[in-house]
Every structure is written in structure tokens, then in C-alpha cells.
JSON list of C-alpha atoms in Angstrom, two decimals:
[
{"chain": "A", "resi": 1, "resn": "MET", "atom": "CA", "xyz": [0.00, 0.00, 0.00]},
{"chain": "A", "resi": 2, "resn": "GLY", "atom": "CA", "xyz": [2.74, 2.46, 0.86]},
{"chain": "A", "resi": 3, "resn": "PRO", "atom": "CA", "xyz": [5.50, 3.25, 3.35]},
{"chain": "A", "resi": 4, "resn": "GLY", "atom": "CA", "xyz": [4.49, 2.14, 6.82]},
{"chain": "A", "resi": 5, "resn": "ASN", "atom": "CA", "xyz": [1.75, -0.19, 5.60]},
{"chain": "A", "resi": 6, "resn": "PRO", "atom": "CA", "xyz": [1.88, -3.08, 6.33]},
{"chain": "A", "resi": 7, "resn": "THR", "atom": "CA", "xyz": [3.93, -2.80, 9.52]},
{"chain": "A", "resi": 8, "resn": "ASP", "atom": "CA", "xyz": [4.70, -4.57, 12.76]},
{"chain": "A", "resi": 9, "resn": "ASP", "atom": "CA", "xyz": [4.62, -1.27, 14.67]},
{"chain": "A", "resi": 10, "resn": "PRO", "atom": "CA", "xyz": [1.31, 0.54, 14.01]},
{"chain": "A", "resi": 11, "resn": "VAL", "atom": "CA", "xyz": [2.43, 3.82, 15.61]},
{"chain": "A", "resi": 12, "resn": "LYS", "atom": "CA", "xyz": [5.59, 4.09, 13.50]},
{"chain": "A", "resi": 13, "resn": "GLY", "atom": "CA", "xyz": [3.75, 2.74, 10.47]},
{"chain": "A", "resi": 14, "resn": "ALA", "atom": "CA", "xyz": [1.02, 5.36, 10.77]},
{"chain": "A", "resi": 15, "resn": "ALA", "atom": "CA", "xyz": [3.60, 8.14, 11.00]},
{"chain": "A", "resi": 16, "resn": "LEU", "atom": "CA", "xyz": [5.46, 6.86, 7.92]},
{"chain": "A", "resi": 17, "resn": "PHE", "atom": "CA", "xyz": [2.23, 6.45, 5.97]},
{"chain": "A", "resi": 18, "resn": "ASN", "atom": "CA", "xyz": [0.96, 9.92, 6.93]},
{"chain": "A", "resi": 19, "resn": "ASP", "atom": "CA", "xyz": [4.29, 11.52, 5.97]},
{"chain": "A", "resi": 20, "resn": "TRP", "atom": "CA", "xyz": [4.15, 9.73, 2.63]},
{"chain": "A", "resi": 21, "resn": "GLN", "atom": "CA", "xyz": [0.54, 10.80, 1.94]},
{"chain": "A", "resi": 22, "resn": "CYS", "atom": "CA", "xyz": [1.40, 14.42, 2.77]},
{"chain": "A", "resi": 23, "resn": "ALA", "atom": "CA", "xyz": [4.37, 14.23, 0.37]},
{"chain": "A", "resi": 24, "resn": "VAL", "atom": "CA", "xyz": [2.13, 12.76, -2.34]},
{"chain": "A", "resi": 25, "resn": "ALA", "atom": "CA", "xyz": [-0.46, 15.50, -1.81]},
{"chain": "A", "resi": 26, "resn": "ALA", "atom": "CA", "xyz": [2.24, 18.16, -2.05]},
{"chain": "A", "resi": 27, "resn": "GLY", "atom": "CA", "xyz": [3.70, 16.58, -5.20]},
{"chain": "A", "resi": 28, "resn": "ARG", "atom": "CA", "xyz": [6.94, 15.62, -3.48]},
{"chain": "A", "resi": 29, "resn": "GLU", "atom": "CA", "xyz": [6.77, 11.83, -3.69]},
{"chain": "A", "resi": 30, "resn": "PRO", "atom": "CA", "xyz": [10.24, 10.70, -4.77]},
{"chain": "A", "resi": 31, "resn": "ASN", "atom": "CA", "xyz": [10.62, 9.11, -8.22]},
{"chain": "A", "resi": 32, "resn": "SER", "atom": "CA", "xyz": [6.97, 9.45, -9.13]},
{"chain": "A", "resi": 33, "resn": "ASP", "atom": "CA", "xyz": [5.32, 12.34, -10.89]},
{"chain": "A", "resi": 34, "resn": "SER", "atom": "CA", "xyz": [1.53, 12.50, -11.12]},
{"chain": "A", "resi": 35, "resn": "ALA", "atom": "CA", "xyz": [1.43, 11.64, -14.84]},
{"chain": "A", "resi": 36, "resn": "SER", "atom": "CA", "xyz": [3.36, 8.40, -14.33]},
{"chain": "A", "resi": 37, "resn": "ARG", "atom": "CA", "xyz": [1.29, 7.47, -11.27]},
{"chain": "A", "resi": 38, "resn": "LEU", "atom": "CA", "xyz": [-1.92, 8.09, -13.20]},
{"chain": "A", "resi": 39, "resn": "GLY", "atom": "CA", "xyz": [-0.53, 6.12, -16.15]},
{"chain": "A", "resi": 40, "resn": "ARG", "atom": "CA", "xyz": [0.04, 3.11, -13.88]},
{"chain": "A", "resi": 41, "resn": "ILE", "atom": "CA", "xyz": [-3.51, 3.35, -12.55]},
{"chain": "A", "resi": 42, "resn": "ILE", "atom": "CA", "xyz": [-4.98, 3.62, -16.05]},
{"chain": "A", "resi": 43, "resn": "SER", "atom": "CA", "xyz": [-2.95, 0.62, -17.22]},
{"chain": "A", "resi": 44, "resn": "THR", "atom": "CA", "xyz": [-4.17, -1.36, -14.21]},
{"chain": "A", "resi": 45, "resn": "CYS", "atom": "CA", "xyz": [-7.79, -0.44, -15.03]},
{"chain": "A", "resi": 46, "resn": "LEU", "atom": "CA", "xyz": [-7.48, -1.44, -18.67]},
{"chain": "A", "resi": 47, "resn": "GLU", "atom": "CA", "xyz": [-5.56, -4.66, -17.95]},
{"chain": "A", "resi": 48, "resn": "ASN", "atom": "CA", "xyz": [-8.16, -5.75, -15.37]},
{"chain": "A", "resi": 49, "resn": "GLN", "atom": "CA", "xyz": [-11.29, -4.31, -16.98]},
{"chain": "A", "resi": 50, "resn": "LYS", "atom": "CA", "xyz": [-13.35, -7.42, -16.25]},
{"chain": "A", "resi": 51, "resn": "GLU", "atom": "CA", "xyz": [-12.88, -6.88, -12.50]},
{"chain": "A", "resi": 52, "resn": "SER", "atom": "CA", "xyz": [-15.54, -4.83, -10.73]},
{"chain": "A", "resi": 53, "resn": "TRP", "atom": "CA", "xyz": [-12.96, -2.72, -8.87]},
{"chain": "A", "resi": 54, "resn": "ALA", "atom": "CA", "xyz": [-11.24, -1.83, -12.18]},
{"chain": "A", "resi": 55, "resn": "LYS", "atom": "CA", "xyz": [-14.59, -0.72, -13.62]},
{"chain": "A", "resi": 56, "resn": "LEU", "atom": "CA", "xyz": [-15.17, 1.48, -10.56]},
{"chain": "A", "resi": 57, "resn": "LEU", "atom": "CA", "xyz": [-11.71, 3.05, -10.86]},
{"chain": "A", "resi": 58, "resn": "ALA", "atom": "CA", "xyz": [-12.17, 3.66, -14.58]},
{"chain": "A", "resi": 59, "resn": "ASN", "atom": "CA", "xyz": [-15.56, 5.27, -13.90]},
{"chain": "A", "resi": 60, "resn": "GLU", "atom": "CA", "xyz": [-14.10, 7.53, -11.20]},
{"chain": "A", "resi": 61, "resn": "ILE", "atom": "CA", "xyz": [-11.36, 8.73, -13.57]},
{"chain": "A", "resi": 62, "resn": "VAL", "atom": "CA", "xyz": [-13.90, 9.44, -16.32]},
{"chain": "A", "resi": 63, "resn": "ARG", "atom": "CA", "xyz": [-16.14, 11.37, -13.91]},
{"chain": "A", "resi": 64, "resn": "ILE", "atom": "CA", "xyz": [-13.24, 13.47, -12.62]},
{"chain": "A", "resi": 65, "resn": "ASN", "atom": "CA", "xyz": [-12.24, 14.24, -16.21]},
{"chain": "A", "resi": 66, "resn": "ARG", "atom": "CA", "xyz": [-15.70, 15.06, -17.54]},
{"chain": "A", "resi": 67, "resn": "GLU", "atom": "CA", "xyz": [-17.57, 16.60, -14.62]},
{"chain": "A", "resi": 68, "resn": "PRO", "atom": "CA", "xyz": [-16.11, 19.97, -13.58]},
{"chain": "A", "resi": 69, "resn": "ASP", "atom": "CA", "xyz": [-17.68, 19.91, -10.12]},
{"chain": "A", "resi": 70, "resn": "TYR", "atom": "CA", "xyz": [-16.96, 16.27, -9.30]},
{"chain": "A", "resi": 71, "resn": "PHE", "atom": "CA", "xyz": [-14.28, 15.91, -6.68]},
{"chain": "A", "resi": 72, "resn": "LEU", "atom": "CA", "xyz": [-13.19, 12.54, -5.35]},
{"chain": "A", "resi": 73, "resn": "THR", "atom": "CA", "xyz": [-12.41, 12.52, -1.64]},
{"chain": "A", "resi": 74, "resn": "MET", "atom": "CA", "xyz": [-10.06, 10.28, 0.28]},
{"chain": "A", "resi": 75, "resn": "ASP", "atom": "CA", "xyz": [-11.90, 7.13, 1.28]},
{"chain": "A", "resi": 76, "resn": "PHE", "atom": "CA", "xyz": [-9.76, 4.30, 2.59]},
{"chain": "A", "resi": 77, "resn": "CYS", "atom": "CA", "xyz": [-12.64, 2.26, 4.00]},
{"chain": "A", "resi": 78, "resn": "ARG", "atom": "CA", "xyz": [-14.07, 0.95, 0.74]},
{"chain": "A", "resi": 79, "resn": "ASP", "atom": "CA", "xyz": [-14.67, -2.77, 0.31]},
{"chain": "A", "resi": 80, "resn": "ASP", "atom": "CA", "xyz": [-15.34, -2.16, -3.40]},
{"chain": "A", "resi": 81, "resn": "TYR", "atom": "CA", "xyz": [-11.62, -1.94, -4.21]},
{"chain": "A", "resi": 82, "resn": "PRO", "atom": "CA", "xyz": [-9.85, -5.18, -3.23]},
{"chain": "A", "resi": 83, "resn": "GLY", "atom": "CA", "xyz": [-6.25, -6.02, -4.11]},
{"chain": "A", "resi": 84, "resn": "PRO", "atom": "CA", "xyz": [-4.52, -3.53, -6.41]},
{"chain": "A", "resi": 85, "resn": "GLY", "atom": "CA", "xyz": [-7.67, -1.43, -6.55]},
{"chain": "A", "resi": 86, "resn": "VAL", "atom": "CA", "xyz": [-7.35, -0.10, -3.00]},
{"chain": "A", "resi": 87, "resn": "GLN", "atom": "CA", "xyz": [-3.92, 1.44, -3.59]},
{"chain": "A", "resi": 88, "resn": "ALA", "atom": "CA", "xyz": [-4.99, 2.95, -6.88]},
{"chain": "A", "resi": 89, "resn": "ARG", "atom": "CA", "xyz": [-8.17, 4.34, -5.30]},
{"chain": "A", "resi": 90, "resn": "SER", "atom": "CA", "xyz": [-6.15, 5.90, -2.48]},
{"chain": "A", "resi": 91, "resn": "GLU", "atom": "CA", "xyz": [-4.03, 7.81, -5.02]},
{"chain": "A", "resi": 92, "resn": "LEU", "atom": "CA", "xyz": [-6.87, 9.20, -7.17]},
{"chain": "A", "resi": 93, "resn": "PRO", "atom": "CA", "xyz": [-7.74, 12.17, -4.90]},
{"chain": "A", "resi": 94, "resn": "PHE", "atom": "CA", "xyz": [-4.19, 13.46, -5.41]},
{"chain": "A", "resi": 95, "resn": "LEU", "atom": "CA", "xyz": [-4.34, 13.19, -9.20]},
{"chain": "A", "resi": 96, "resn": "HIS", "atom": "CA", "xyz": [-7.26, 15.46, -10.12]},
{"chain": "A", "resi": 97, "resn": "ALA", "atom": "CA", "xyz": [-5.12, 17.91, -12.11]},
{"chain": "A", "resi": 98, "resn": "ALA", "atom": "CA", "xyz": [-3.49, 15.12, -14.13]},
{"chain": "A", "resi": 99, "resn": "ILE", "atom": "CA", "xyz": [-6.86, 13.46, -14.74]},
{"chain": "A", "resi": 100, "resn": "LYS", "atom": "CA", "xyz": [-8.32, 16.72, -16.07]},
{"chain": "A", "resi": 101, "resn": "GLU", "atom": "CA", "xyz": [-5.53, 16.79, -18.70]},
{"chain": "A", "resi": 102, "resn": "LEU", "atom": "CA", "xyz": [-6.06, 13.26, -20.05]},
{"chain": "A", "resi": 103, "resn": "PRO", "atom": "CA", "xyz": [-6.38, 12.94, -23.81]},
{"chain": "A", "resi": 104, "resn": "ALA", "atom": "CA", "xyz": [-9.89, 12.20, -25.10]},
{"chain": "A", "resi": 105, "resn": "GLU", "atom": "CA", "xyz": [-8.72, 8.85, -26.50]},
{"chain": "A", "resi": 106, "resn": "THR", "atom": "CA", "xyz": [-7.68, 7.67, -23.03]},
{"chain": "A", "resi": 107, "resn": "VAL", "atom": "CA", "xyz": [-10.96, 8.84, -21.48]},
{"chain": "A", "resi": 108, "resn": "ILE", "atom": "CA", "xyz": [-12.92, 6.97, -24.17]},
{"chain": "A", "resi": 109, "resn": "LYS", "atom": "CA", "xyz": [-10.94, 3.76, -23.48]},
{"chain": "A", "resi": 110, "resn": "LEU", "atom": "CA", "xyz": [-11.63, 4.11, -19.76]},
{"chain": "A", "resi": 111, "resn": "LYS", "atom": "CA", "xyz": [-15.32, 4.78, -20.42]},
{"chain": "A", "resi": 112, "resn": "GLY", "atom": "CA", "xyz": [-15.44, 1.57, -22.46]},
{"chain": "A", "resi": 113, "resn": "ALA", "atom": "CA", "xyz": [-13.67, -0.35, -19.70]},
{"chain": "A", "resi": 114, "resn": "ALA", "atom": "CA", "xyz": [-16.08, 1.02, -17.08]},
{"chain": "A", "resi": 115, "resn": "ASN", "atom": "CA", "xyz": [-19.09, -0.08, -19.14]},
{"chain": "A", "resi": 116, "resn": "GLU", "atom": "CA", "xyz": [-17.80, -3.45, -20.38]},
{"chain": "A", "resi": 117, "resn": "ARG", "atom": "CA", "xyz": [-20.07, -6.37, -19.55]},
{"chain": "A", "resi": 118, "resn": "HIS", "atom": "CA", "xyz": [-18.77, -9.82, -18.57]}
]
């Protein structure tokens, strides 16, 4: 999930995780700019588009891109995003600016992934 999670020492782990999330929010996460982080999330959505959590992520990205007033909040207590989905979902609130700049072709692919039927 991130620095400090999982951990054997919850107090130290929480401090590490909080420091990391503050760095991410401020755009200071080492070795990872927002475009590359968003690219990884989009790839994960498209590669796993048959999974319900991938459809939810794809839909969230499309909504952020298309709806000017839609703002995704931090929500770590979601059972809808198991496995790789939970980490990706936790990063989305920090990527609004990058999502707003996505090319139309990428948004259309994500829209298709979000609406794909099994």
C-alpha cells in the first residue's frame, strides 16, 4: 500500500504512511510524478477491466475528467476496491489535475472499460 503499511509497529507505520501521503499531496513523492502514477492506474484499469474494482476506478477517472464539479475525496474504508484497486483508489484524490488533462482517447478507453459487460 505504501510506506508504513503493512507494519509490525502501528504507531511508526502510521507516522510513515501519513508523511508519505502528505508528500504525495504536495507533489513531493520521490521518483513518481503525477502523470506516471496516473498512467500506472490507467494501465491497471485497462488490464483488469473485467474486474468490478477496475470498472469502478475507470468510472471515477472518467467522472473526474468530464464533470467539472466532481471531486473525489479520500476514502480508505471501501470494500469495493480489493487487491490492487485499493492502492490505486487511495491515489486518485491526489491526481485530479493530471486526470483533467487526459487525452480524449484515453478517457474513451476508460469509459469503455467502465461499461464493459462480462
